Coordinates of C-alpha atoms and ligand atoms in Angstrom, one line a residue:
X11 CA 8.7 -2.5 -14.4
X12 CA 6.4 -4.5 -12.1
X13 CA 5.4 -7.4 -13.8
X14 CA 3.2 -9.5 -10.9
X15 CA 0.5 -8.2 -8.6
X16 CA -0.9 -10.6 -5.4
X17 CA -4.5 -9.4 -4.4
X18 CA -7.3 -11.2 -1.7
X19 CA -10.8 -10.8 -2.8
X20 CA -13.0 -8.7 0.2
X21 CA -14.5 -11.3 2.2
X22 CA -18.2 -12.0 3.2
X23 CA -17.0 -10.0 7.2
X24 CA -15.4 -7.2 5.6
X25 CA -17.7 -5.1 7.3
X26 CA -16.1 -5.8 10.5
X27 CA -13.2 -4.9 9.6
X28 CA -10.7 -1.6 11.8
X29 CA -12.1 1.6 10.7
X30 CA -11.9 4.7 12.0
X31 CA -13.5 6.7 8.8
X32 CA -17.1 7.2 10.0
X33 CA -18.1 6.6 6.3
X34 CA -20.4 4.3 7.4
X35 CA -20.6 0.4 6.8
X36 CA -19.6 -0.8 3.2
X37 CA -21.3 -2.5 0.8
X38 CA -20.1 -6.0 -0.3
X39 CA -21.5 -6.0 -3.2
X40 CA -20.2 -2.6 -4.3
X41 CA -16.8 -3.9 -2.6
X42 CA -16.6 -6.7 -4.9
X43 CA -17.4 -4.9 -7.6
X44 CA -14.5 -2.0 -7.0
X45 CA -12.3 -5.0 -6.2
X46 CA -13.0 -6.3 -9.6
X47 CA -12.3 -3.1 -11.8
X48 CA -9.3 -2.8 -9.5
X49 CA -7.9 -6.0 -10.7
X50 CA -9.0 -4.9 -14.3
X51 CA -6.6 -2.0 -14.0
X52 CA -3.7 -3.7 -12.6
X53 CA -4.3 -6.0 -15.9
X54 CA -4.3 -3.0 -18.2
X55 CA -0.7 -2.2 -16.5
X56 CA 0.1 -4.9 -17.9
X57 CA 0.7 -6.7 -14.5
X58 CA -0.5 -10.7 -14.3
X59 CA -2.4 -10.7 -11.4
X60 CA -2.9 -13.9 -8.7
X61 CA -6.3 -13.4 -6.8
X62 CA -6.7 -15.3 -3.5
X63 CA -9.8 -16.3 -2.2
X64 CA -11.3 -14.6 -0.2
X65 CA -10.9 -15.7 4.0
X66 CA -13.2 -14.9 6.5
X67 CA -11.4 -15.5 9.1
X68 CA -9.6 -12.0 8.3
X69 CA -12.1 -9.2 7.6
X70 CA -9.3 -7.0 6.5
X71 CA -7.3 -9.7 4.8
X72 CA -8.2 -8.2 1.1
X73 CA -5.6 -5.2 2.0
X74 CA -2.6 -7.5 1.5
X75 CA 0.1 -4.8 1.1
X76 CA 0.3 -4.6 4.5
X77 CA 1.7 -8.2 4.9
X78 CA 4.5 -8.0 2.9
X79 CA 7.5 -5.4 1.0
X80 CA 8.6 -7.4 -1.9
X81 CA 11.6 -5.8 -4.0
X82 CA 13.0 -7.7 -7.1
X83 CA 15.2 -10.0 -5.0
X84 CA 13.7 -10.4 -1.7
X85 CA 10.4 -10.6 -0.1
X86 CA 9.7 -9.6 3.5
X87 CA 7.3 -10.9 5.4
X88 CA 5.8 -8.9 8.0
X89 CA 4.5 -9.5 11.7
X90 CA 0.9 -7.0 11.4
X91 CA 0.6 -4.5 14.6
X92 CA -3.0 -5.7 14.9
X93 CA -3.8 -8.7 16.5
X94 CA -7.0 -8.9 14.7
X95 CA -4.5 -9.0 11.4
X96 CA -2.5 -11.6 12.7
X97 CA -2.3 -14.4 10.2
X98 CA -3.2 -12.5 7.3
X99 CA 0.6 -12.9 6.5
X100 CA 0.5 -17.2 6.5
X101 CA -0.9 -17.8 3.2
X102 CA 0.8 -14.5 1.4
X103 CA 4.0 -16.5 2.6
X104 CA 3.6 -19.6 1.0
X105 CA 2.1 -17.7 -2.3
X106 CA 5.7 -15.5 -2.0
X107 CA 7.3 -18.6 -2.0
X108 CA 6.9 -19.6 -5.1
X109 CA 8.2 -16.0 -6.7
X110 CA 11.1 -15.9 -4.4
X111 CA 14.3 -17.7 -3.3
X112 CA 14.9 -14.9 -0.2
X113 CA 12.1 -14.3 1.8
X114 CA 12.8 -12.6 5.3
X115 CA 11.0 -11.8 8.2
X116 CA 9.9 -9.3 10.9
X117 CA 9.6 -11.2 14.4
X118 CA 8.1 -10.2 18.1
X119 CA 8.4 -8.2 19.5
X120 CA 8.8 -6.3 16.5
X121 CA 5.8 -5.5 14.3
X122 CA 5.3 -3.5 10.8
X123 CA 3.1 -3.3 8.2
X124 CA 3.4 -2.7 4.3
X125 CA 1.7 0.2 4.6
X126 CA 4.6 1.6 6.4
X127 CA 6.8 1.3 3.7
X128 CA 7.6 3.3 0.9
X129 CA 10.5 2.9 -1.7
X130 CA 11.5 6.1 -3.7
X131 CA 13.9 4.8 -6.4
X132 CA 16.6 2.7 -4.3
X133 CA 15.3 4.0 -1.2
X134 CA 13.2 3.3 1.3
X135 CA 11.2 5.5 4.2
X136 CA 9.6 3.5 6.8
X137 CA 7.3 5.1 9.2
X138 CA 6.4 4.4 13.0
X139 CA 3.1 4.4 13.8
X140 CA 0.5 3.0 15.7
X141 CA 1.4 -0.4 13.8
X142 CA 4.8 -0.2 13.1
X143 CA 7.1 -0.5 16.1
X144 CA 10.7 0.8 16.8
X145 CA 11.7 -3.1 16.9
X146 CA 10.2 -4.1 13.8
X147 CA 11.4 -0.9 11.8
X148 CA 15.1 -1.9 12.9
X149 CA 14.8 -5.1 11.6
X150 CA 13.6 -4.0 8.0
X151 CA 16.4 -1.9 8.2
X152 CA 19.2 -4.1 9.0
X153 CA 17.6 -6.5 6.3
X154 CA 17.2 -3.9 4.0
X155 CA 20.8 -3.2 4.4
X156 CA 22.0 -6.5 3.7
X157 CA 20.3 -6.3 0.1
X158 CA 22.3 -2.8 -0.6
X159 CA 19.2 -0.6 0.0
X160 CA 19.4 2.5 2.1
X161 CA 16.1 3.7 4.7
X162 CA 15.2 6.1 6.7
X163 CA 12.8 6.1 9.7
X164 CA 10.0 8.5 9.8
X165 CA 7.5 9.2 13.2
X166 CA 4.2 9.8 12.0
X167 CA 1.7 12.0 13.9
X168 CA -1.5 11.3 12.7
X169 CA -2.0 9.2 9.3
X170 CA -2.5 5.6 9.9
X171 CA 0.4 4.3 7.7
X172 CA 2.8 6.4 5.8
X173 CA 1.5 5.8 2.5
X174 CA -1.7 7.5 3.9
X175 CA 0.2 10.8 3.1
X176 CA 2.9 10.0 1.0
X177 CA 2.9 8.4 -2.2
X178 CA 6.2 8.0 -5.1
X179 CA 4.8 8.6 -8.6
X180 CA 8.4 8.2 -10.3
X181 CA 10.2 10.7 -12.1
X182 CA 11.5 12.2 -8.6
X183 CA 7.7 13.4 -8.0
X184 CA 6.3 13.1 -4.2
X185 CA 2.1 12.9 -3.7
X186 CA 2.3 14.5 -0.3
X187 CA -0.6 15.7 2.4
X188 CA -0.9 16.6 6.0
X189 CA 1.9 16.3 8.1
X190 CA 4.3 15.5 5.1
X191 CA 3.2 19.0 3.1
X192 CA 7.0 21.0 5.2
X193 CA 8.4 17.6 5.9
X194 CA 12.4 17.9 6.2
X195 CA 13.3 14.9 5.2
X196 CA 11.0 15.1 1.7
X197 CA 11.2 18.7 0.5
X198 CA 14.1 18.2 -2.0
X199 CA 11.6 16.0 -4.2
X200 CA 9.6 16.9 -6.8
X201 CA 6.3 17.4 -4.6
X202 CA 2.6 17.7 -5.4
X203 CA 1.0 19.0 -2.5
X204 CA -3.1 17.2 -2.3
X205 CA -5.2 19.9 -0.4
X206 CA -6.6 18.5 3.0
X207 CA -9.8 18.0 1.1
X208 CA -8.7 15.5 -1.0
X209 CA -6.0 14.1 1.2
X210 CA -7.2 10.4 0.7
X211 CA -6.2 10.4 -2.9
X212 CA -2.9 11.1 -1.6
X213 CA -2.6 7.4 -2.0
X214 CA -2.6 7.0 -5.7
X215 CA -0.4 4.5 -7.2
X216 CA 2.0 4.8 -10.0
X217 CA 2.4 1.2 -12.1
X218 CA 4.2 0.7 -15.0
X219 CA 2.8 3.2 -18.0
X220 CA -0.1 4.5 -15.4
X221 CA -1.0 6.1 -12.5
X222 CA -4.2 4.5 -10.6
X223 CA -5.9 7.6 -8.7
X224 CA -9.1 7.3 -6.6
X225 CA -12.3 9.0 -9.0
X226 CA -13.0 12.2 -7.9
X227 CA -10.7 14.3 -6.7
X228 CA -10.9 16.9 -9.9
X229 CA -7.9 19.2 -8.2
X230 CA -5.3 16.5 -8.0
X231 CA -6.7 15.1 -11.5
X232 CA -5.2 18.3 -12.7
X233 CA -2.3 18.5 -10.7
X234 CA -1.3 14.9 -11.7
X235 CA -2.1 15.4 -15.4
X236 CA 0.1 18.6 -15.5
X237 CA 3.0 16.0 -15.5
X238 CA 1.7 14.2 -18.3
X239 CA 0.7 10.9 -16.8
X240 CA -1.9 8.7 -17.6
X241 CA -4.6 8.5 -15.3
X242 CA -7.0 5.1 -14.3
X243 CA -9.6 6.6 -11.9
X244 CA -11.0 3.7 -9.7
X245 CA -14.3 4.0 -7.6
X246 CA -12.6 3.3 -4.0
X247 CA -15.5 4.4 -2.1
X248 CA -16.2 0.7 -0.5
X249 CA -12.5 0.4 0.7
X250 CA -12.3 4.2 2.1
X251 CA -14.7 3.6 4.4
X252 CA -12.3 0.5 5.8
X253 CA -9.2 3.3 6.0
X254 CA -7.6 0.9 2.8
X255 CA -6.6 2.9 -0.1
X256 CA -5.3 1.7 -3.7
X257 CA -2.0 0.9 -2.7
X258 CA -3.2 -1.6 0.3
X259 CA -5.6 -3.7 -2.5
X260 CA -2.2 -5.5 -3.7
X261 CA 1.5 -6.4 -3.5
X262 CA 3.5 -5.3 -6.5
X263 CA 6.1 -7.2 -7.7
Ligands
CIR2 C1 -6.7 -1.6 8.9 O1 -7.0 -0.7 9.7 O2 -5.7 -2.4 9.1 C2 -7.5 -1.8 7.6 N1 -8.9 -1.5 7.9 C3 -7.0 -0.8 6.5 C4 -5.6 -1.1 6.1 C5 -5.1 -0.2 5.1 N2 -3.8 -0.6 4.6 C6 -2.9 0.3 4.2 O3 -3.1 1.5 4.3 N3 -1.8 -0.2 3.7

């Protein structure tokens, strides 16, 4: 059960934030206003939430998984492969801080991000990607190890982060698009394959009692319902355009 959620409300230069979605701009107020039913979600999961202000200094700073992998008796905290990122992490340190007695750290030259990193029971994938270095996946993994947790490095090809096309819904059940659809190292899970139409929902979130979906999406609705979960659909349209998803929008804890 996850009982704590950090989030960072958008800031005024989200807008200028790294996309590569050709959505077009975003909307701040819209973006404020998805942030806000977010948050109202991660409440009805029953999940106290701590919102930051927002900073300007960081137009991407609202997507704060990507600063941190928090499990129940440690917290990483995690050197972002953008420099335009870099910093993000301070604040989401000293927060951590005061949840956590272990808190560990990715250094130069290694460099990861949250979105990287996905735990599948007591488990954990990490991929390499354009943000993610060799360096900095070794070091998760030798800390990851000293808790008692197993990993296992995975190259991407083409999503951004792993979570892009791989999500954990529970219950042994993989959310799984693109390049992870005949993936070796996944196919003895449970998996619900997200047609390349819909791929972006492919980064739903299970939490607690419910599983937060982006609206839309009516063939993975269906898919996901056929396992009997409950469903919060959550207008992500501001935060797609800024390649975030629901998963980046908090730490889970
Ligand atoms: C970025 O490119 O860093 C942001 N615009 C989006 C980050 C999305 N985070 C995530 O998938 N964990």
């Amino acid at each position: 059960m996850f009982k704590q959620a950090i989030v960072r409300k958008p800031c005024k230069n989200f807008q200028f934030g790294i996309s590569t979605s050709n959505l077009g701009k975003p909307d701040y107020r819209r973006a404020i206003l998805q942030h806000l039913k977010y948050v109202e979600a991660l409440t009805k999961c029953n999940l106290s939430v701590i919102e930051l202000n927002e900073d300007n200094r960081f137009p991407d700073s609202t997507f704060v998984e990507d600063t941190a992998i928090v499990d129940k008796e440690f917290a990483v905290i995690t050197n972002l492969g953008e420099k335009t990122r870099q910093g993000e992490e301070i604040e989401i340190r000293e927060k951590l801080e005061t949840f956590y007695r272990n808190i560990e750290s990715i250094r130069k030259p290694g460099t990861l991000e949250g979105g990287d990193v996905l735990k599948v029971e007591d488990h954990y994938y990490i991929g390499l990607s354009n943000r993610t270095n060799n360096e900095g996946a070794n070091q998760l993994t030798k800390i990851l190890k000293s808790y008692g947790y197993s990993s296992t490095i995975i190259p991407l090809k083409k999503v951004l982060h792993l979570k892009t096309g791989i999500s954990y819904l529970g219950d042994g059940i993989l959310l799984v698009s693109g390049e992870f659809k005949n993936h070796s190292e996944f196919r003895d899970y449970n998996l619900i394959e997200v047609q390349e139409s819909e791929a972006y929902a492919t980064n739903s979130l299970r939490i607690n009692e419910y599983v937060l979906k982006p609206q839309g999406y009516a063939n993975l609705t269906k898919q996901i319902l056929n396992y009997n979960f409950n469903i919060l659909e959550l207008d992500m349209s501001e935060f797609e355009k800024m390649d975030g998803g629901l998963s980046c929008l908090s730490l889970r804890f």
